[in-house]
Coordinates of C-alpha atoms and ligand atoms in Angstrom, one line a residue:
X1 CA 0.0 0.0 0.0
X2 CA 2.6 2.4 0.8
X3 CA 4.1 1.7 -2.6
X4 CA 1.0 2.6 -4.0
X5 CA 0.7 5.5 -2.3
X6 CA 4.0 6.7 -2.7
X7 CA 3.2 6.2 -6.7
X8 CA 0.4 9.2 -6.0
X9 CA -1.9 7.8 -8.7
X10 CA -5.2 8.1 -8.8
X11 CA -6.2 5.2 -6.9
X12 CA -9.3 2.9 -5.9
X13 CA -8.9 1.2 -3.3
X14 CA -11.5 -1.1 -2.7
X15 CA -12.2 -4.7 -0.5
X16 CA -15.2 -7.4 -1.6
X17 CA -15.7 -8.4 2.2
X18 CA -15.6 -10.7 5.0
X19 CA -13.2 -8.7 6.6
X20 CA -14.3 -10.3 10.1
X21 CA -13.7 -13.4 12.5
X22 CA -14.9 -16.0 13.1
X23 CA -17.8 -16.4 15.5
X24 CA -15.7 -16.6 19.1
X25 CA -15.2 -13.8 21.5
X26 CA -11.4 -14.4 20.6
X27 CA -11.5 -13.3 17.0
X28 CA -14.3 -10.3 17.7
X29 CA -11.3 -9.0 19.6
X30 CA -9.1 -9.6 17.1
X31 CA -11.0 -7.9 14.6
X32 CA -11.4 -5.0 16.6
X33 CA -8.0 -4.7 16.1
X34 CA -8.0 -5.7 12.5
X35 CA -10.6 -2.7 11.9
X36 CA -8.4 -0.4 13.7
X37 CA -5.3 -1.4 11.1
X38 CA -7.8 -1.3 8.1
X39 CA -9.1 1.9 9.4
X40 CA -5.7 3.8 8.0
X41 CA -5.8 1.6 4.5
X42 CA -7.4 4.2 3.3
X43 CA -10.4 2.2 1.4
X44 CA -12.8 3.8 -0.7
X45 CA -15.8 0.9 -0.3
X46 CA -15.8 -2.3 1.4
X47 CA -18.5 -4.5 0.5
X48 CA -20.7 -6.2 2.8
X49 CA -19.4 -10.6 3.2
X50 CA -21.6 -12.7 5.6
X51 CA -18.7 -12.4 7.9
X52 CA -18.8 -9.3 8.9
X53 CA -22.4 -9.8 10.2
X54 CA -20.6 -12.4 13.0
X55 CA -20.9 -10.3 15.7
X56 CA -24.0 -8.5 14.5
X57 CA -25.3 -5.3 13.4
X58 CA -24.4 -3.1 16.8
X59 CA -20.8 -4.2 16.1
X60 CA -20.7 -3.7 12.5
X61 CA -21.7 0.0 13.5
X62 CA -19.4 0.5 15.9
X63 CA -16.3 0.0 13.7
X64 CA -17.4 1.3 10.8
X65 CA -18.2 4.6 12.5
X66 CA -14.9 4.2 14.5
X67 CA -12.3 3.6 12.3
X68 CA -14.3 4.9 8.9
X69 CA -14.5 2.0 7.4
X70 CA -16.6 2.6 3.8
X71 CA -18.9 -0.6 4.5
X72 CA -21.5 -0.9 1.3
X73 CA -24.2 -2.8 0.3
X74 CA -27.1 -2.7 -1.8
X75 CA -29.5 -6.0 -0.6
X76 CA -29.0 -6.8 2.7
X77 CA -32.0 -5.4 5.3
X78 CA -32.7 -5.5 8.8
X79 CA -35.4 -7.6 8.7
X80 CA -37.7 -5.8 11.4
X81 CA -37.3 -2.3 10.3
X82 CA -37.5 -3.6 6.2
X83 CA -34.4 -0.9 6.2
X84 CA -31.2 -1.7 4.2
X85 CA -28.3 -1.7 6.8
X86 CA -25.7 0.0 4.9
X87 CA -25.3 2.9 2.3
X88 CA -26.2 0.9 -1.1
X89 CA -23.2 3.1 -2.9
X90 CA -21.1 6.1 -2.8
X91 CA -19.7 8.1 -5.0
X92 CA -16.2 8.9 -5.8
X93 CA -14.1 11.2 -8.1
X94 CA -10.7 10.6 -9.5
X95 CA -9.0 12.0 -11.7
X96 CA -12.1 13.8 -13.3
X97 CA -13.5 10.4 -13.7
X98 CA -16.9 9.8 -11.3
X99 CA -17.3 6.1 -9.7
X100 CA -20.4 5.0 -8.0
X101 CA -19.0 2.1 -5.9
X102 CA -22.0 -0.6 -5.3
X103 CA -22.2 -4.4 -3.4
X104 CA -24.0 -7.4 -3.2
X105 CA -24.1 -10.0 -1.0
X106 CA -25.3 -14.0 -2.4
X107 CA -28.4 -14.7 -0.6
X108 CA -27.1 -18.3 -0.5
X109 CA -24.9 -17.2 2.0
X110 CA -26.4 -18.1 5.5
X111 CA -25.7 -14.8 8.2
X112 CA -25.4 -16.3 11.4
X113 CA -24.7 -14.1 14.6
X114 CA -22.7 -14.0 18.0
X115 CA -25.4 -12.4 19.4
X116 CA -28.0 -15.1 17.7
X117 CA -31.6 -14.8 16.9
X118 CA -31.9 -16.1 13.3
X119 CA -33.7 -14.2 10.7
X120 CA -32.4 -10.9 11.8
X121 CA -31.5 -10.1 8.0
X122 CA -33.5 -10.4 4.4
X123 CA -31.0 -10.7 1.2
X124 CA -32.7 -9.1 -1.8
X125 CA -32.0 -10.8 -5.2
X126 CA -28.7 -9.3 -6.3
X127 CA -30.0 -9.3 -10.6
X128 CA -33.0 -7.6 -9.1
X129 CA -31.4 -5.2 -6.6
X130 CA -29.2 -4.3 -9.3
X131 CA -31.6 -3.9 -12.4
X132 CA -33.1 -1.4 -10.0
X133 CA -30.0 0.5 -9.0
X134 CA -27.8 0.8 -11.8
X135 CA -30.2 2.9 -14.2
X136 CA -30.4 5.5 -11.4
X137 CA -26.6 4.9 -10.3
X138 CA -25.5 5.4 -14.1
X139 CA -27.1 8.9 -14.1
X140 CA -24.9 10.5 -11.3
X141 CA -21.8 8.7 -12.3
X142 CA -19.3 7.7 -15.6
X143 CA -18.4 3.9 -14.4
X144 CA -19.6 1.9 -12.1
X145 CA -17.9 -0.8 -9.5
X146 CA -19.4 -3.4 -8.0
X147 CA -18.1 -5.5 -5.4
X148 CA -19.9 -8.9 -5.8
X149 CA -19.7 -11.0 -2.6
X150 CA -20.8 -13.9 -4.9
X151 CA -17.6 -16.2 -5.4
X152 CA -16.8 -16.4 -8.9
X153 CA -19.5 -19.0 -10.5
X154 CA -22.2 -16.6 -8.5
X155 CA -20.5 -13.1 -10.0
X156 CA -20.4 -14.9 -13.9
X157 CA -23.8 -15.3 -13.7
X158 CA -25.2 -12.3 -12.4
X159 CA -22.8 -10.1 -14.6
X160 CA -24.1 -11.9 -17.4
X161 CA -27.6 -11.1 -16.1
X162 CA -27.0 -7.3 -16.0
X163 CA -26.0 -4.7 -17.8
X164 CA -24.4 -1.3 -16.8
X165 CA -21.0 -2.4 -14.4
X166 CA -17.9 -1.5 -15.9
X167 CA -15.8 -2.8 -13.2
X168 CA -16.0 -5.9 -10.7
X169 CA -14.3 -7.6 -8.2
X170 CA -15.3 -10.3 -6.5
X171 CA -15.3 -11.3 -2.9
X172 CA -16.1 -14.7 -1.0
X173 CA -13.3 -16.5 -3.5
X174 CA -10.9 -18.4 -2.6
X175 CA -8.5 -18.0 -5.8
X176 CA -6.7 -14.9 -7.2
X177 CA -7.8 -14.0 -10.5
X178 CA -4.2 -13.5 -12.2
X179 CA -4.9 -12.4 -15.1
X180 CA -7.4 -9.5 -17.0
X181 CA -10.4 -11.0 -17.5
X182 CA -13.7 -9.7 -19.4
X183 CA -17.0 -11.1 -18.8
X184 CA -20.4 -9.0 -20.3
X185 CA -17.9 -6.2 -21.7
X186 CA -17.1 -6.1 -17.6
X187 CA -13.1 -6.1 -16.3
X188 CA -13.3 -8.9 -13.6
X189 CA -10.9 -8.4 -10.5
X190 CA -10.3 -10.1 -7.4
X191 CA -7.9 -11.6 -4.9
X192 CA -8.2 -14.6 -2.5
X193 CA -9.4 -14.7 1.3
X194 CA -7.8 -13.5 4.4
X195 CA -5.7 -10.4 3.5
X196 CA -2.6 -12.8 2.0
X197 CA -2.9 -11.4 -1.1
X198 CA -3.6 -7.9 -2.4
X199 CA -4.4 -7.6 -6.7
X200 CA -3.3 -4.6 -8.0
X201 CA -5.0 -3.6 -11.5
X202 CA -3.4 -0.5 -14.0
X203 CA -6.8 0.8 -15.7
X204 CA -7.2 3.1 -18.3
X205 CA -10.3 5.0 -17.8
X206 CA -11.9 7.0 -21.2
X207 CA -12.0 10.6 -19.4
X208 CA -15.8 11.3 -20.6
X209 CA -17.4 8.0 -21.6
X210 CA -15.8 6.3 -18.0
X211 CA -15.1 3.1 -20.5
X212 CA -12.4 0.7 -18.5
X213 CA -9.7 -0.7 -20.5
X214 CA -7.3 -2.7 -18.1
X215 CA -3.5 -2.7 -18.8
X216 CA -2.1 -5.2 -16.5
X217 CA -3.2 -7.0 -13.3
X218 CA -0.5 -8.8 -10.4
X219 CA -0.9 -10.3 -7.2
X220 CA 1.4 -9.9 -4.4
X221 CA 1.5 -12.7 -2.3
X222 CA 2.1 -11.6 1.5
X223 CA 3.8 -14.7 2.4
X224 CA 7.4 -14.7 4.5
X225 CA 9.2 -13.1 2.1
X226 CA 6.9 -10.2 2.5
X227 CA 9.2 -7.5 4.4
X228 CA 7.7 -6.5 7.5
X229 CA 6.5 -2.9 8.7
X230 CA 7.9 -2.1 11.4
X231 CA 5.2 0.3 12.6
X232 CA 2.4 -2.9 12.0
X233 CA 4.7 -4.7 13.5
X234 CA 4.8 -3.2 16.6
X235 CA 1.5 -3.1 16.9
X236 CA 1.1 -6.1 16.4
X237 CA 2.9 -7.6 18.9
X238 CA 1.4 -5.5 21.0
X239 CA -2.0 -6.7 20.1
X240 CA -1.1 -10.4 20.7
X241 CA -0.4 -9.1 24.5
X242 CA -4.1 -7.2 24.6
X243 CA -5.6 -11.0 23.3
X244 CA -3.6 -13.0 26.4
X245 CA -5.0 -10.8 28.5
X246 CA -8.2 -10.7 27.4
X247 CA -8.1 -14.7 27.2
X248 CA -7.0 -14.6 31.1
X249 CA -9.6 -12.4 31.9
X250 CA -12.3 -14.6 30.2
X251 CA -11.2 -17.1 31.3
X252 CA -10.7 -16.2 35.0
X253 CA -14.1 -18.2 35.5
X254 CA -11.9 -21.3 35.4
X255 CA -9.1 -21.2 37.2
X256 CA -6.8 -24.4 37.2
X257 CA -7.3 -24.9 40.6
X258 CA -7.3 -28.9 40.8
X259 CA -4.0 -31.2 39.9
X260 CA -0.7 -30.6 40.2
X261 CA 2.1 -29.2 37.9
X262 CA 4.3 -32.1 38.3
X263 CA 1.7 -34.4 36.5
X264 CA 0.9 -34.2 33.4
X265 CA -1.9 -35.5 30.6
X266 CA -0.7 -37.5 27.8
X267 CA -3.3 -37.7 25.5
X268 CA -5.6 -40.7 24.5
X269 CA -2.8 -41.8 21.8
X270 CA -0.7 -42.8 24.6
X271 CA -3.2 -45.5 25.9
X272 CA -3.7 -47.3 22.7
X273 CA -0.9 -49.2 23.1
X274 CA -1.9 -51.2 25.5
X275 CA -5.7 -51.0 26.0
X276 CA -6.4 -50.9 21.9
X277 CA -10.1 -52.1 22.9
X278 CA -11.0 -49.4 25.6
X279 CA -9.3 -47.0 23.0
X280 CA -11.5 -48.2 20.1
X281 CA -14.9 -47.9 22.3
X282 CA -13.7 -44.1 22.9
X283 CA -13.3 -43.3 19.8
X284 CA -16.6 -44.4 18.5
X285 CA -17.9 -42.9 21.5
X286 CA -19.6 -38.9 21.1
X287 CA -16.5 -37.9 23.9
X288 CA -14.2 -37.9 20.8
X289 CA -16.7 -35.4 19.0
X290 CA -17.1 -33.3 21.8
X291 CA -14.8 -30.2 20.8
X292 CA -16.5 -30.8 17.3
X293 CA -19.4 -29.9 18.4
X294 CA -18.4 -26.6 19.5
X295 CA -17.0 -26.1 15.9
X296 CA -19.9 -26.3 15.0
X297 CA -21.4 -23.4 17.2
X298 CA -18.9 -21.5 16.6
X299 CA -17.8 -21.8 20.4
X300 CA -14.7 -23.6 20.2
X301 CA -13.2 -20.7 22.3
X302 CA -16.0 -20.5 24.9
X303 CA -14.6 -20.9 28.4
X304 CA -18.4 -21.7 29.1
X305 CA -18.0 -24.1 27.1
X306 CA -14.7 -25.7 26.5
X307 CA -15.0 -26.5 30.4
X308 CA -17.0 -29.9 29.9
X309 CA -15.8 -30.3 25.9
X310 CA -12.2 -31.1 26.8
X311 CA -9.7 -32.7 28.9
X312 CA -8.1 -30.7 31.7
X313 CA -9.8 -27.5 31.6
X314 CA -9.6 -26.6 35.0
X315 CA -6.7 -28.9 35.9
X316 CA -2.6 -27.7 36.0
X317 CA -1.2 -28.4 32.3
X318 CA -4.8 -29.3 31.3
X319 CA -6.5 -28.1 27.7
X320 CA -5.4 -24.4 26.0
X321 CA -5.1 -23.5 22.5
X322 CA -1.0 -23.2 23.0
X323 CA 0.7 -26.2 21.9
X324 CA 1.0 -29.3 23.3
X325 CA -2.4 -28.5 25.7
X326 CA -4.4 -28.0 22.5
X327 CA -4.0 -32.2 21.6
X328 CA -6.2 -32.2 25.0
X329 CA -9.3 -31.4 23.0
X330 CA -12.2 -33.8 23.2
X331 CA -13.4 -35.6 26.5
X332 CA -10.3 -38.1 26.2
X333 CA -9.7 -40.9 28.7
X334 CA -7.5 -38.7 31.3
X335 CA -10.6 -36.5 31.7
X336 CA -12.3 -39.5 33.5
X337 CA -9.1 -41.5 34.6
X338 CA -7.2 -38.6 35.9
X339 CA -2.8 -37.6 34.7
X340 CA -2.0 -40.6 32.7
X341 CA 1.3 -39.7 34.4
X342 CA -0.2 -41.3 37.3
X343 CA -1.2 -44.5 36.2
X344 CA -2.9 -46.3 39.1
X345 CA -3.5 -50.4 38.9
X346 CA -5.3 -50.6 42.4
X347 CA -9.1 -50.1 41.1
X348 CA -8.8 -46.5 42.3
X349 CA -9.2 -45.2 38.7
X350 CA -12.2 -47.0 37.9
X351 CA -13.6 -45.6 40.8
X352 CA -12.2 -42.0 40.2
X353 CA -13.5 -42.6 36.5
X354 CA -17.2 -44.1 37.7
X355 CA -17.3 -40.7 39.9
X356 CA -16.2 -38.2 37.3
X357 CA -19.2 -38.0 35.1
X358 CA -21.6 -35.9 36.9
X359 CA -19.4 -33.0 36.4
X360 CA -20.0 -32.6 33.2
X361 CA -23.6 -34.4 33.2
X362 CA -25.1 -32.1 35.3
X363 CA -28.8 -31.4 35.2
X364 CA -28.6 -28.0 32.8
X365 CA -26.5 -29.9 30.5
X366 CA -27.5 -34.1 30.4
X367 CA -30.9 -33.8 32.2
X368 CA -31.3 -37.5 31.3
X369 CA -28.2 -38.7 32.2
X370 CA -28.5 -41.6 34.5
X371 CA -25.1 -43.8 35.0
X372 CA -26.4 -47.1 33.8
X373 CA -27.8 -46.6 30.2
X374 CA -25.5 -43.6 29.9
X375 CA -22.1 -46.0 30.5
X376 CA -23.7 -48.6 28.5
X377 CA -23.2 -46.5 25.6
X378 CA -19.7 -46.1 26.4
X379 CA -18.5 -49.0 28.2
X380 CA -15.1 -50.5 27.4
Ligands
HEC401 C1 -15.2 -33.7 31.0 C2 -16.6 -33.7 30.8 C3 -17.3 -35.1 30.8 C4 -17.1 -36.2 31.6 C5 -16.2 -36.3 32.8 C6 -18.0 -37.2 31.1 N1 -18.7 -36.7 30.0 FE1 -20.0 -37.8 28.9 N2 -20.2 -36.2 27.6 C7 -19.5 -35.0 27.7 C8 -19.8 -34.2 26.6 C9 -19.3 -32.8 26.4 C10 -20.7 -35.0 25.8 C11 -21.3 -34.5 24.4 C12 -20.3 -34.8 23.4 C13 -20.8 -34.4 22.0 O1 -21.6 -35.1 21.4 O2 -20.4 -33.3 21.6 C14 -20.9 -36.2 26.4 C15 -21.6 -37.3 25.9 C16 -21.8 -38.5 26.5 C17 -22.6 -39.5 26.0 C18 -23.4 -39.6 24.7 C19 -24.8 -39.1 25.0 C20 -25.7 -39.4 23.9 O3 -26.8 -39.0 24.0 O4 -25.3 -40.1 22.9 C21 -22.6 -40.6 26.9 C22 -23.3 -41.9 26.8 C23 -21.7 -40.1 28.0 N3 -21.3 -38.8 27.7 C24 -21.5 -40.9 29.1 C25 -20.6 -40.5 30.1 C26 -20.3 -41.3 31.3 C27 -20.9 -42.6 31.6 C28 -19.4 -40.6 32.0 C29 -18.7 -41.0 33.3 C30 -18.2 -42.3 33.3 C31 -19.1 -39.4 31.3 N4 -19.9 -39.3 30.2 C32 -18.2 -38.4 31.7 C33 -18.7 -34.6 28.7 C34 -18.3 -35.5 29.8
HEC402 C1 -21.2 -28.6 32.6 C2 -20.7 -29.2 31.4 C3 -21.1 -28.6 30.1 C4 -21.0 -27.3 29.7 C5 -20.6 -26.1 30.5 C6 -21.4 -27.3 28.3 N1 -21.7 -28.6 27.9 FE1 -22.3 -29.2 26.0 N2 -22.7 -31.0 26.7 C7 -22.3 -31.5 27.9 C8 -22.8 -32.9 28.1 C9 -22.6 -33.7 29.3 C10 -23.4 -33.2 26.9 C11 -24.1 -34.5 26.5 C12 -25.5 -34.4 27.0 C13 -26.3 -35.7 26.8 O1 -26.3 -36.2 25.7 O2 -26.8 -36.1 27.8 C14 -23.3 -32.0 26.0 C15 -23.8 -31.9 24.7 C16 -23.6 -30.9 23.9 C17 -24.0 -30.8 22.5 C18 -24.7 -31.9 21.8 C19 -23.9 -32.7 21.0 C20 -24.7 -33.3 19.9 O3 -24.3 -33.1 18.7 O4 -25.7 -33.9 20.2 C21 -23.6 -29.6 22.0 C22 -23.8 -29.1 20.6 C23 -23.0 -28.9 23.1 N3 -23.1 -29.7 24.2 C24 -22.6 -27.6 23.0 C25 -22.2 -26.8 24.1 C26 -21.9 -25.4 24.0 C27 -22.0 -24.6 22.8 C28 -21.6 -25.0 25.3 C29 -21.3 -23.6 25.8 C30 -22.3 -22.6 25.5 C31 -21.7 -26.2 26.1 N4 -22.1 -27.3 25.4 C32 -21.4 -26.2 27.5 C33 -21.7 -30.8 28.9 C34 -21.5 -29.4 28.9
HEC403 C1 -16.3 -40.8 30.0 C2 -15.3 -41.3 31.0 C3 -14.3 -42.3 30.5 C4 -13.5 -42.1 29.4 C5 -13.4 -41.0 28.4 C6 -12.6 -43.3 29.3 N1 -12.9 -44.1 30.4 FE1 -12.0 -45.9 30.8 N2 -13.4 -46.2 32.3 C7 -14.3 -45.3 32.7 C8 -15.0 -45.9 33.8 C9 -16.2 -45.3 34.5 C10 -14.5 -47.2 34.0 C11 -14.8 -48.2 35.1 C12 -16.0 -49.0 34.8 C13 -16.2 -49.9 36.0 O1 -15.3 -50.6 36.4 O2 -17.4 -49.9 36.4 C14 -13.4 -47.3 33.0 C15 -12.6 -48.4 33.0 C16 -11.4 -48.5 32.2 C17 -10.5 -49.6 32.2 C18 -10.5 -50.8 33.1 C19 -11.3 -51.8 32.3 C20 -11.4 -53.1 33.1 O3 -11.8 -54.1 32.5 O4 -11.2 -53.1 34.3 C21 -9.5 -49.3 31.3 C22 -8.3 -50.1 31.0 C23 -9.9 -48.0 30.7 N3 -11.0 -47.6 31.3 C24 -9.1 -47.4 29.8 C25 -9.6 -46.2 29.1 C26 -8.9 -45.7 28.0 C27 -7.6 -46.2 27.4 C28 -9.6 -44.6 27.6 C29 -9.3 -43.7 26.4 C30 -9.0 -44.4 25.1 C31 -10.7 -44.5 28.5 N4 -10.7 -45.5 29.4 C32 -11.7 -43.5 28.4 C33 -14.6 -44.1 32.2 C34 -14.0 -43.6 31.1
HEC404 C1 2.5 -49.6 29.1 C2 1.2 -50.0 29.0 C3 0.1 -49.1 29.5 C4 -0.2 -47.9 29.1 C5 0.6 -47.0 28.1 C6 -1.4 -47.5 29.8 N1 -1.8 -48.5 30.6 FE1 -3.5 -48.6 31.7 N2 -3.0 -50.4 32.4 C7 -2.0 -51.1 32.0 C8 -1.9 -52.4 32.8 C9 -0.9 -53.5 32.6 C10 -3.0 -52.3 33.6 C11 -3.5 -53.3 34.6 C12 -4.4 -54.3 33.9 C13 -5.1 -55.1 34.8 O1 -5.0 -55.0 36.0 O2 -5.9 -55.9 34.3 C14 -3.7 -51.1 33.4 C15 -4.9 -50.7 34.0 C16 -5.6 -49.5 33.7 C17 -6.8 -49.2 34.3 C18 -7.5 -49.8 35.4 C19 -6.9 -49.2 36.6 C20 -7.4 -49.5 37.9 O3 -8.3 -48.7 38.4 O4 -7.0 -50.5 38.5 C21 -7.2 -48.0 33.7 C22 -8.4 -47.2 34.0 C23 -6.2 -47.7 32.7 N3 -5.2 -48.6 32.7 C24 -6.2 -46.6 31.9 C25 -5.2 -46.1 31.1 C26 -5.1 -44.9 30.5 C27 -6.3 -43.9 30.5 C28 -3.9 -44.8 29.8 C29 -3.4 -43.6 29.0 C30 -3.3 -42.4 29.7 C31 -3.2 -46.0 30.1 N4 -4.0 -46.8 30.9 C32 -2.0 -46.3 29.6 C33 -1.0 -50.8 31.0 C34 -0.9 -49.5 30.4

């Protein structure tokens, strides 16, 4: 960017979306502090991606009024108000040449929430929303840009569906489009996921008409040959600090209070060797799909819930997403048995083992748990 920059052309500057997280607590933290960084890019429209409806509309707000972020979108609506939830374009000038900057969003796209309640947003038809738009669009501007968070099969088929874009890049793709490409009479643009790649395009823009030739498009690949800058850098670092911290304090709820740091868990793999059967009759069991099931959610980073989903949690060297304690995910055979380091042969872990269930079956969570039928299902 700052090569760009420092080339003082007349530049768009422009992002298809899914700029946010995940849906964990975690990663809204970290894209607080992704916005922030984003916030001094300098962009001149971001369009709408599913993602950045993960922590839901009151958060979406807040950074885009903090940190100025150009969020755009031209079919996505609050469903109780009927309202559309962001500007559905904006207009800029460059270099005497007007560009009305417009978005999309696939309706196939399901828009799931932190803060749940489903339902909370309609998708207009994109051909529809835009058959509407661009006529009117066209008027106050020479070309128009649309960022189409439609992945590339979705963005052929609606560009061949309308008339009137002149430029498009696409969003929710997972491939770089290396070179020009012309679909409809429209230049096609875009870059793959996550912020590892940036596309760059040269454009030559017909002063009155606002007709798009392309000269050349590249990709640079921010991989680890990528120099680093040093003031990101900094901040970075800084920013991993901010996230321990904020992990700590979340998870303050659980202290390890219970073991001992002298004993460790080894993981189920350990076992196999010599109790294959018992280790087969786990891993058919659901205690091996337990953190699964939280992937699911989207709460695999939930103290609340990563408490009963895996082994250790509130135990010295038990579960954490730092390497080795992250192995410990699941409800493996130390959660019941106790430190494999401690290996007792005197019938006191079967009895620790027969004991340990009701802490995670409790009534709010296994209201039919009853020890019989419930270890039938997992005896070994
Ligand atoms: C560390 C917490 C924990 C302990 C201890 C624990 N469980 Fe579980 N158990 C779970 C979780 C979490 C699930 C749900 C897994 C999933 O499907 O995601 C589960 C699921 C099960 C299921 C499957 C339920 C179904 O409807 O299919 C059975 C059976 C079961 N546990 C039996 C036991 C028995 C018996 C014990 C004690 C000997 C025990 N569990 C100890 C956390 C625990
Ligand atoms: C106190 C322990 C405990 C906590 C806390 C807990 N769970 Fe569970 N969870 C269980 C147990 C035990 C079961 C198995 C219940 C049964 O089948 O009787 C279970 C089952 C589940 C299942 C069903 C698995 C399936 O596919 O059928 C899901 C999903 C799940 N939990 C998600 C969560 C989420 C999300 C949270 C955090 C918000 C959470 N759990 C917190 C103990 C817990
Ligand atoms: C959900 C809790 C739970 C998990 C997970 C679990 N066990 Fe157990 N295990 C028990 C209980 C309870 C008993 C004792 C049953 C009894 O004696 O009534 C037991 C018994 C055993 C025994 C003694 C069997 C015998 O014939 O005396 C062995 C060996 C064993 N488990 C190994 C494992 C291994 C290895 C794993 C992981 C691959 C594992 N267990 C996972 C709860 C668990
Ligand atoms: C080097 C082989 C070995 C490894 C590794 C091993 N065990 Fe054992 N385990 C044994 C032997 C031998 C016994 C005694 C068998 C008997 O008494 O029938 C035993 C007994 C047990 C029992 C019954 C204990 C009791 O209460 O008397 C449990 C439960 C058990 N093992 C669980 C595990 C778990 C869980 C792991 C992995 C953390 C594990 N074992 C790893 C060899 C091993």
């Amino acid at each position: 960017m700052d090569k760009l920059w420092q080339e003082n052309k007349p530049l768009l500057n422009l992002d298809a979306g899914d700029v946010f997280g995940t849906r964990t607590q975690n990663e809204r933290e970290q894209t607080r502090f992704l916005c922030e960084v984003l916030g001094s890019f300098g962009l001149d429209g971001i369009g709408l991606g599913e993602q950045d409806l993960n922590y839901g509309l009151e958060f979406l707000r807040e950074m885009t009024t903090q940190h100025g972020l150009p969020f755009i979108n031209a079919n996505v609506r609050e469903t109780k108000t009927g309202q559309l939830i962001l500007p559905a374009y904006k207009v800029v000038e460059r270099n005497g040449v007007t560009y009305g900057i417009t978005s999309v969003l696939d309706p196939q796209q399901q828009i799931l929430t932190l803060t749940g309640g489903e339902g909370q947003f309609t998708v207009d038809d994109p051909a529809a929303t835009l058959r509407e738009l661009l006529p009117r669009l066209r008027k106050e501007v020479e070309c128009v840009v649309l960022l189409a968070h439609m992945g590339e099969t979705g963005t052929e088929k609606l560009l061949n569906e309308v008339q009137g874009i002149d430029i498009c890049v696409v969003g929710h793709s997972f491939r770089n489009i290396e070179t020009e490409r012309v679909i409809n009479d429209v230049a096609v643009f875009g870059s793959a996921y996550e912020g590892r790649f940036i596309g760059k395009a040269n454009l030559f823009v017909e002063e009155k008409s606002g007709r798009v030739m392309a000269i050349d498009v590249g990709i640079t690949d921010f991989d680890d040959k990528a120099p680093e800058d040093a003031e990101v850098l900094t901040r970075v670092e800084k920013f991993k600090q901010d996230l321990v911290a904020f992990k700590d304090a979340r998870r303050a709820a659980y202290p390890r209070v219970h073991g001992s740091q002298e004993e460790q868990f080894l993981g189920d793999r350990s076992c196999f060797n010599c109790h294959e059967a018992a280790w087969q009759a786990y891993a058919a069991s659901a205690h091996r799909r337990a953190y699964t099931s939280l992937r699911k959610d989207g709460q695999s980073s939930e103290p609340d819930c990563l408490v009963c989903h895996t082994t250790g949690y509130q135990y010295k060297n038990g579960y954490s997403d730092e390497s080795p304690f992250n192995k410990l995910v699941n409800v493996q055979c130390e959660a019941c048995h106790g430190y494999g380091t401690t290996h007792a042969r005197d019938g006191k872990w079967r009895l620790q083992a027969r004991n340990s269930c009701v802490a995670c079956h409790d009534q709010a969570n296994s209201p039919n748990f009853n020890y019989a039928t419930y270890w039938e299902k997992i005896k070994h």
